[in-house]
Amino acid sequence: MSVIRLATEIPGPGSRAVIERRQRAVPRGVPLAAPIALVSGENAVVTDVDGNRLIDFAGGIGTLNTGHRHPAVVAAAKDQLDRLIHACFQVTAYEPYVVAAERLNALAPGDFPKKTMFVNSGVEAVENAVKIARYHTKRSAVLCFEHAFHGRTLLGMTLTSKVMPYKKGFGPFAPEVYRLPYPYCYRCECTRPLGSCCRAPRGSFEALVASHADLDAIAAVVIELQLGEGGFVPAPPEFVTMLAGFCRDHGVVLIDDEIQTGFGRTGRMFAAEHYGVAPDLITTAKSLAGGLPLGAVTGRAEIMDAAHVGGLGGTFAGNPVALAAAMAVMDAMAHDQVIARGERLGERLRGRLSALAQRHATIGDVRGLGAMVAMELVSDRATKAPAKELAGTLQAACLRRGLLLLTAGTFGNVVRILVPLTVEDAVVDEGMDVLEAALLDATVG
Ligand SMILES: Cc1ncc(COP(=O)(O)O)c(C=O)c1O
């Protein structure tokens, strides 16, 4: 039996009324991918104000790897609410912060002593990782990549690549940030065979870096091992190995932004595990606390300890309720075998999308690690001209049929899937059936 139950057309009258009020009360700069208003969610299914049940392939942009309202997360948060809501970790200690830090230290890759600090969001984790790296190295330059997304604060948007909508009109940007090309294999013009990355030769990489920045003044490299907002592009392994070697040899801190890739999304706890590298610092947020706002920086103890007392922190950073939720997420991931489920889910999604690509020439590429899967739409497979409009039409067609779905990519032509990893097989299949039917509509109609 279908889980999608449409009580009204979408958006229904209730949603339309909320959206109208939203327009009057909220600045237009805050975007809205799907013009509906939700009242509840359970695992991968959400219900809107009109009583429509929709399948959620957007997962709060990757914050819900363990699903909407995982029972263990709800129970842990409620239990913490009954005891201590907040105190501020800079004023007094509380055990959940310490235990959650110990657990993240143990989970992060790397056989060396680690420490963790908590913050409120992804971008705050990135900002703090850069602060820590600068303090540790006593250097200021930061390398980042084209197509990257690292958040919306001044430094976060400086590190972010895409101008519209993230940066337009918001300059001047932070100094000492240098951007390098990301190895986007599908759009790379090199003629090397697949699997031998043209950007991996160390000499040419060093020359490229040296043309932007003083090699002795680089504090950190910030990278997403698979681009998130930039279009779900995984970095080739040989490029990552080369980059890790470059960082090691030049004393540069390797900051691995796992905010979207982390917590099982790629079929491993962290994407870094696919590459066999142990980053110096890892930033996490999104699915870390099952939907509650929490971010973290985890990394080598001697780097994390560099900054002076009082140099790091934040009033709400490491809120006890969010931390209780995060520990329940870590428990649930082990108990529900979420990582293995994510790996199987990825195979299922890739299988369906690859079969679809055989029938639709508009699908230029199907890619992604684990369940971090996407398809890139093109108007011509030979020229790879991005089909941005089609991606938008498809997204709207899916919504009308009861499937929440997000686009991504510098060219706006990537359709990405961030469904909870705990989703039931029947629900995934139903969502994929909708996607298939909507694609037919969007390409024929
Ligand atoms: C890779 C990556 N880094 C940083 C961020 C910023 O996180 P937040 O929106 O929680 O500040 C995001 C958000 O999408 C992200 O995907």
XYZ file of C-alpha atoms and ligand atoms in Angstrom:
461
model
C 0.000 0.000 0.000
C 1.263 3.448 -0.870
C 2.575 5.616 1.964
C 1.916 8.723 -0.121
C -1.600 9.909 0.623
C -2.582 13.163 -0.997
C -5.575 14.768 0.680
C -5.372 17.896 -1.500
C -3.417 19.141 -4.453
C 0.100 20.233 -3.440
C 0.494 22.876 -2.195
C -2.896 22.648 -0.498
C -4.893 25.573 0.933
C -3.334 25.254 4.395
C 0.203 25.341 3.014
C -0.602 28.239 0.715
C -1.932 30.255 3.665
C 1.244 29.637 5.721
C 3.471 30.518 2.757
C 1.568 33.772 2.207
C 2.114 34.733 5.844
C 5.757 33.606 5.556
C 6.226 36.065 2.699
C 4.949 38.922 4.855
C 6.872 37.956 8.027
C 10.176 36.504 6.787
C 12.785 38.146 4.503
C 12.716 36.862 0.927
C 16.438 36.032 1.114
C 15.625 32.896 3.117
C 14.848 30.424 0.313
C 12.109 27.786 0.100
C 12.644 24.675 -2.025
C 9.140 23.243 -1.532
C 6.174 25.579 -0.904
C 4.499 23.415 1.731
C 4.222 23.656 5.529
C 4.906 20.532 7.591
C 3.391 19.514 10.897
C 5.014 16.148 11.577
C 7.487 13.562 10.357
C 8.312 9.944 11.022
C 11.414 8.285 9.586
C 11.196 9.145 5.851
C 7.566 10.282 5.694
C 6.272 13.775 6.511
C 2.767 15.205 6.851
C 1.779 18.721 5.837
C -0.856 21.058 7.278
C -3.410 19.792 4.748
C -2.992 16.182 5.829
C -0.910 15.160 2.788
C 1.693 12.459 3.469
C 4.857 12.880 1.432
C 8.066 10.867 1.079
C 11.086 12.883 2.170
C 14.130 12.483 -0.093
C 15.454 15.869 1.139
C 16.009 14.823 4.760
C 16.384 18.396 6.034
C 19.369 18.767 3.620
C 21.089 15.773 5.174
C 20.306 16.367 8.838
C 18.157 13.257 9.186
C 20.326 10.229 8.411
C 18.587 8.416 11.296
C 15.159 9.638 10.166
C 12.570 12.065 11.460
C 12.030 11.686 15.203
C 14.061 8.532 15.739
C 12.452 7.139 18.938
C 15.800 6.918 20.755
C 16.655 10.521 19.855
C 13.254 11.761 21.028
C 13.544 9.812 24.300
C 17.079 11.038 25.017
C 16.196 14.667 24.285
C 13.063 14.487 26.473
C 15.012 12.901 29.291
C 17.648 15.647 29.111
C 14.932 18.347 29.001
C 13.635 16.986 32.286
C 17.045 17.392 33.933
C 19.115 20.277 32.523
C 18.320 22.345 29.421
C 21.311 24.621 29.440
C 24.161 25.900 31.576
C 26.867 27.086 29.121
C 29.924 24.846 29.038
C 32.210 27.820 29.604
C 30.569 28.391 32.976
C 30.223 24.857 34.341
C 30.999 21.410 32.987
C 28.282 18.821 32.364
C 28.915 15.199 31.567
C 27.019 14.840 28.229
C 29.510 17.255 26.589
C 32.482 15.223 27.828
C 31.009 11.832 26.932
C 29.924 13.003 23.462
C 33.435 14.397 22.887
C 35.010 11.102 23.975
C 32.719 9.213 21.629
C 33.421 11.454 18.627
C 37.157 11.235 19.338
C 36.865 7.455 19.169
C 34.716 7.473 15.998
C 36.850 9.859 13.915
C 39.487 8.230 11.733
C 43.137 8.341 12.848
C 45.106 6.353 15.355
C 46.235 9.349 17.437
C 44.943 11.265 20.469
C 41.999 13.500 19.545
C 39.872 16.207 21.109
C 36.453 17.613 20.209
C 34.743 20.972 20.728
C 31.042 21.543 20.083
C 29.319 24.442 18.353
C 25.803 25.204 17.066
C 26.020 24.701 13.314
C 28.096 23.512 10.406
C 29.525 26.866 9.454
C 30.534 27.539 13.041
C 32.469 24.261 13.001
C 34.267 25.343 9.808
C 35.058 28.787 11.269
C 36.490 27.226 14.426
C 38.517 24.658 12.503
C 40.162 27.492 10.549
C 40.774 29.514 13.746
C 42.409 26.489 15.369
C 44.536 25.702 12.295
C 45.737 29.314 12.092
C 46.633 29.423 15.744
C 48.449 26.107 15.564
C 50.482 26.920 12.448
C 50.918 30.661 13.124
C 50.070 31.086 9.424
C 47.095 32.752 7.780
C 46.429 31.465 4.251
C 43.624 28.962 3.659
C 43.150 26.886 0.512
C 39.674 25.839 -0.621
C 38.067 24.579 -3.811
C 35.792 25.509 -6.675
C 32.211 24.174 -6.247
C 32.702 24.032 -2.457
C 30.034 25.002 0.075
C 31.094 25.674 3.654
C 28.301 27.902 5.006
C 26.914 31.399 5.129
C 28.971 33.455 7.628
C 31.635 35.829 6.303
C 34.409 33.214 6.319
C 31.981 30.400 5.392
C 30.767 32.195 2.277
C 34.314 33.277 1.418
C 35.306 29.596 1.410
C 32.147 28.813 -0.585
C 32.536 28.926 -4.338
C 29.146 29.610 -5.885
C 28.421 33.328 -6.202
C 24.682 33.236 -6.870
C 22.941 32.940 -4.478
C 25.488 32.551 -1.682
C 27.857 35.498 -2.175
C 26.256 38.015 -4.513
C 26.167 41.449 -2.910
C 27.643 40.286 0.401
C 31.289 41.268 -0.098
C 33.948 42.246 0.703
C 35.007 38.749 1.634
C 37.561 37.493 4.161
C 41.208 37.854 3.106
C 43.835 35.125 2.702
C 41.527 32.539 1.107
C 42.742 30.946 -2.152
C 40.595 28.767 -4.385
C 41.834 25.804 -6.422
C 40.038 23.683 -9.037
C 38.143 20.695 -7.602
C 38.636 17.395 -9.445
C 35.158 17.292 -11.019
C 35.830 14.297 -13.255
C 32.564 14.389 -15.225
C 33.318 17.950 -16.344
C 37.092 17.650 -16.546
C 38.576 18.096 -19.985
C 41.556 15.832 -19.420
C 41.911 12.714 -21.531
C 43.419 10.431 -18.909
C 41.583 7.164 -18.360
C 39.043 7.117 -15.553
C 40.721 6.414 -12.243
C 43.932 8.282 -12.961
C 43.191 11.799 -11.849
C 44.808 14.539 -13.911
C 44.995 16.728 -10.811
C 46.900 14.180 -8.752
C 50.501 14.830 -9.904
C 52.125 16.494 -6.923
C 54.481 18.768 -8.870
C 51.761 20.468 -10.869
C 49.588 20.805 -7.761
C 52.405 22.502 -5.843
C 53.084 24.831 -8.772
C 49.393 25.715 -8.902
C 49.287 26.427 -5.159
C 52.488 28.469 -5.369
C 50.937 30.615 -8.103
C 48.246 31.670 -5.600
C 49.903 31.678 -2.187
C 53.211 31.491 -0.335
C 53.761 27.770 0.312
C 55.204 28.624 3.745
C 52.193 30.701 4.764
C 49.411 28.140 4.299
C 47.620 27.236 7.503
C 44.973 24.866 6.165
C 43.243 23.212 3.247
C 39.476 22.871 3.602
C 37.877 20.197 1.442
C 34.652 18.237 1.035
C 35.742 14.754 -0.041
C 32.437 14.565 -1.862
C 30.944 17.918 -2.785
C 27.525 18.473 -1.214
C 25.831 21.651 -2.453
C 28.357 21.650 -5.308
C 26.710 18.616 -6.918
C 27.654 15.375 -5.110
C 31.015 14.978 -6.832
C 33.371 12.554 -5.081
C 37.082 13.427 -5.196
C 39.187 10.747 -6.911
C 41.240 8.687 -4.391
C 44.615 9.526 -5.930
C 43.857 13.240 -5.625
C 43.006 12.894 -1.937
C 46.155 10.845 -1.285
C 48.236 13.505 -3.033
C 46.540 16.298 -1.075
C 47.096 14.532 2.254
C 50.796 14.113 1.351
C 51.062 17.786 0.405
C 49.577 18.807 3.753
C 51.853 16.485 5.693
C 55.025 17.662 3.936
C 54.223 21.373 4.224
C 52.829 21.361 7.775
C 49.403 22.368 6.455
C 46.344 21.357 8.502
C 43.992 19.149 6.457
C 40.417 20.129 7.365
C 37.908 17.582 6.138
C 34.411 19.091 6.013
C 32.154 16.086 6.739
C 29.102 18.182 7.535
C 27.077 16.666 4.690
C 29.088 13.466 4.078
C 29.316 12.393 7.727
C 27.301 10.042 9.912
C 26.898 7.195 7.481
C 25.757 9.123 4.419
C 28.515 7.723 2.208
C 28.226 4.156 3.523
C 30.973 4.815 6.111
C 30.803 6.846 9.304
C 32.977 9.468 7.543
C 33.807 9.835 3.845
C 37.516 9.964 4.796
C 37.312 6.214 5.460
C 36.824 5.610 1.727
C 40.182 7.215 1.120
C 42.241 5.754 3.957
C 43.272 9.231 5.108
C 43.132 10.533 8.658
C 42.417 14.281 8.398
C 43.957 16.568 11.025
C 40.568 18.139 11.743
C 37.051 16.993 10.856
C 34.001 19.255 10.939
C 30.572 17.703 11.530
C 27.001 18.979 12.016
C 23.749 18.140 10.162
C 22.944 14.484 11.071
C 25.176 14.594 14.175
C 22.220 15.276 16.493
C 19.312 13.777 14.531
C 17.785 17.151 13.677
C 18.806 19.254 16.676
C 21.313 22.071 16.073
C 24.827 20.877 16.877
C 28.213 21.025 15.183
C 31.650 19.805 16.156
C 35.337 20.078 15.388
C 37.252 16.875 16.081
C 40.944 16.424 15.508
C 44.523 15.886 16.574
C 44.819 16.758 20.252
C 47.937 18.879 19.832
C 46.261 21.006 17.139
C 42.952 21.271 19.008
C 44.857 22.361 22.135
C 46.814 25.121 20.390
C 44.483 28.034 21.114
C 44.694 29.855 24.487
C 42.053 29.482 27.206
C 39.036 31.598 26.274
C 39.881 31.584 22.556
C 37.177 29.028 21.715
C 33.565 28.605 22.795
C 30.049 30.028 22.387
C 27.083 30.606 24.706
C 24.904 27.809 23.335
C 27.772 25.717 21.935
C 27.306 22.125 23.068
C 23.776 22.455 24.406
C 22.974 19.446 26.661
C 19.724 18.543 24.856
C 21.444 18.525 21.459
C 24.294 16.478 22.946
C 21.888 13.927 24.430
C 20.313 13.637 20.976
C 23.762 13.214 19.381
C 24.640 10.346 21.700
C 21.300 8.700 20.912
C 22.158 9.085 17.203
C 25.513 7.355 17.777
C 23.756 4.542 19.685
C 21.056 4.223 17.039
C 23.638 4.095 14.259
C 25.244 1.081 15.889
C 22.006 -0.570 17.064
C 20.123 -0.142 13.760
C 23.235 -0.896 11.652
C 22.706 2.418 9.904
C 26.042 2.401 8.084
C 25.425 -0.997 6.482
C 21.877 0.088 5.650
C 23.259 3.228 4.045
C 25.578 1.186 1.889
C 22.723 -1.073 0.725
C 20.472 1.943 0.189
C 23.158 3.496 -1.999
C 23.283 0.380 -4.176
C 19.503 0.410 -4.494
C 19.415 4.096 -5.470
C 22.316 3.810 -7.893
C 20.702 0.742 -9.489
C 17.442 2.585 -10.058
C 19.100 5.786 -11.328
C 21.478 3.892 -13.639
C 18.526 1.970 -15.127
C 16.740 5.292 -15.604
C 19.832 6.731 -17.304
C 19.606 3.964 -19.932
C 16.219 5.311 -20.964
C 16.732 9.070 -20.499
C 19.506 10.801 -22.412
C 19.002 13.819 -20.159
C 20.766 11.939 -17.346
C 24.412 12.661 -18.059
C 25.931 11.137 -14.930
C 24.875 9.023 -11.936
C 27.363 9.199 -9.076
C 28.145 9.348 -5.391
C 29.601 7.410 -2.495
C 27.249 5.161 -0.515
C 23.797 6.683 -0.218
C 25.021 10.185 -1.145
C 23.731 9.672 -4.670
C 22.777 12.111 -7.409
C 22.122 12.419 -11.116
C 23.407 15.268 -13.241
C 20.952 16.406 -15.924
C 22.169 17.666 -19.292
C 20.408 18.829 -22.427
C 23.016 17.079 -24.593
C 25.227 14.204 -23.492
C 27.998 15.215 -25.895
C 28.297 18.859 -24.864
C 27.136 18.185 -21.267
C 25.190 21.451 -21.353
C 23.589 21.702 -17.884
C 19.799 21.216 -17.865
C 19.029 23.460 -14.901
C 15.462 24.187 -15.934
C 14.695 20.476 -16.232
C 16.024 19.876 -12.702
C 13.635 22.542 -11.383
C 10.695 21.182 -13.391
C 11.433 17.668 -12.140
C 11.635 18.840 -8.533
C 8.253 20.586 -8.847
C 6.689 17.560 -10.594
C 7.905 15.282 -7.789
C 6.446 17.581 -5.143
C 3.044 17.594 -6.843
C 3.121 13.781 -6.692
C 4.188 13.674 -3.034
C 7.975 13.418 -3.131
C 10.271 15.995 -1.521
C 13.522 16.251 -3.438
C 16.423 18.715 -3.696
C 18.590 19.962 -6.508
C 22.262 20.941 -6.169
C 25.329 21.882 -8.175
C 27.107 24.971 -9.354
C 24.969 24.801 -12.510
C 21.767 23.915 -10.623
C 21.303 20.762 -12.732
C 21.980 18.011 -10.186
C 19.163 16.101 -8.499
C 20.417 14.734 -5.176
C 18.969 12.243 -2.739
C 19.336 12.687 1.018
C 16.624 10.305 2.199
C 17.083 9.011 5.790
C 19.381 5.976 5.809
C 16.795 4.216 7.964
C 14.125 4.429 5.249
C 12.183 1.227 4.544
C 12.886 -0.424 1.151
C 9.232 -0.132 0.096
C 9.301 3.621 0.765
C 12.496 4.105 -1.267
C 10.993 2.170 -4.138
C 7.819 4.218 -4.014
C 9.832 7.431 -3.990
C 11.895 6.232 -6.949
C 8.684 5.280 -8.823
C 7.488 8.841 -8.340
C 10.813 10.230 -9.537
C 10.648 8.040 -12.623
C 7.070 9.065 -13.475
C 7.871 12.731 -12.843
C 10.932 12.557 -15.098
C 8.813 11.141 -17.877
C 6.322 13.994 -17.364
C 9.052 16.618 -17.240
C 10.855 15.419 -20.374
C 7.784 14.623 -22.472
C 5.433 17.350 -21.247
C 29.746 20.625 3.451
C 29.033 21.677 4.248
N 29.739 22.482 5.050
C 29.143 23.433 5.792
C 27.786 23.620 5.751
C 27.148 24.680 6.593
O 26.383 24.093 7.602
P 25.277 24.955 8.379
O 24.199 25.244 7.383
O 24.823 24.054 9.495
O 25.950 26.167 8.869
C 27.004 22.806 4.916
C 25.545 23.003 4.817
O 24.919 22.622 3.871
C 27.646 21.809 4.147
O 26.959 21.013 3.332
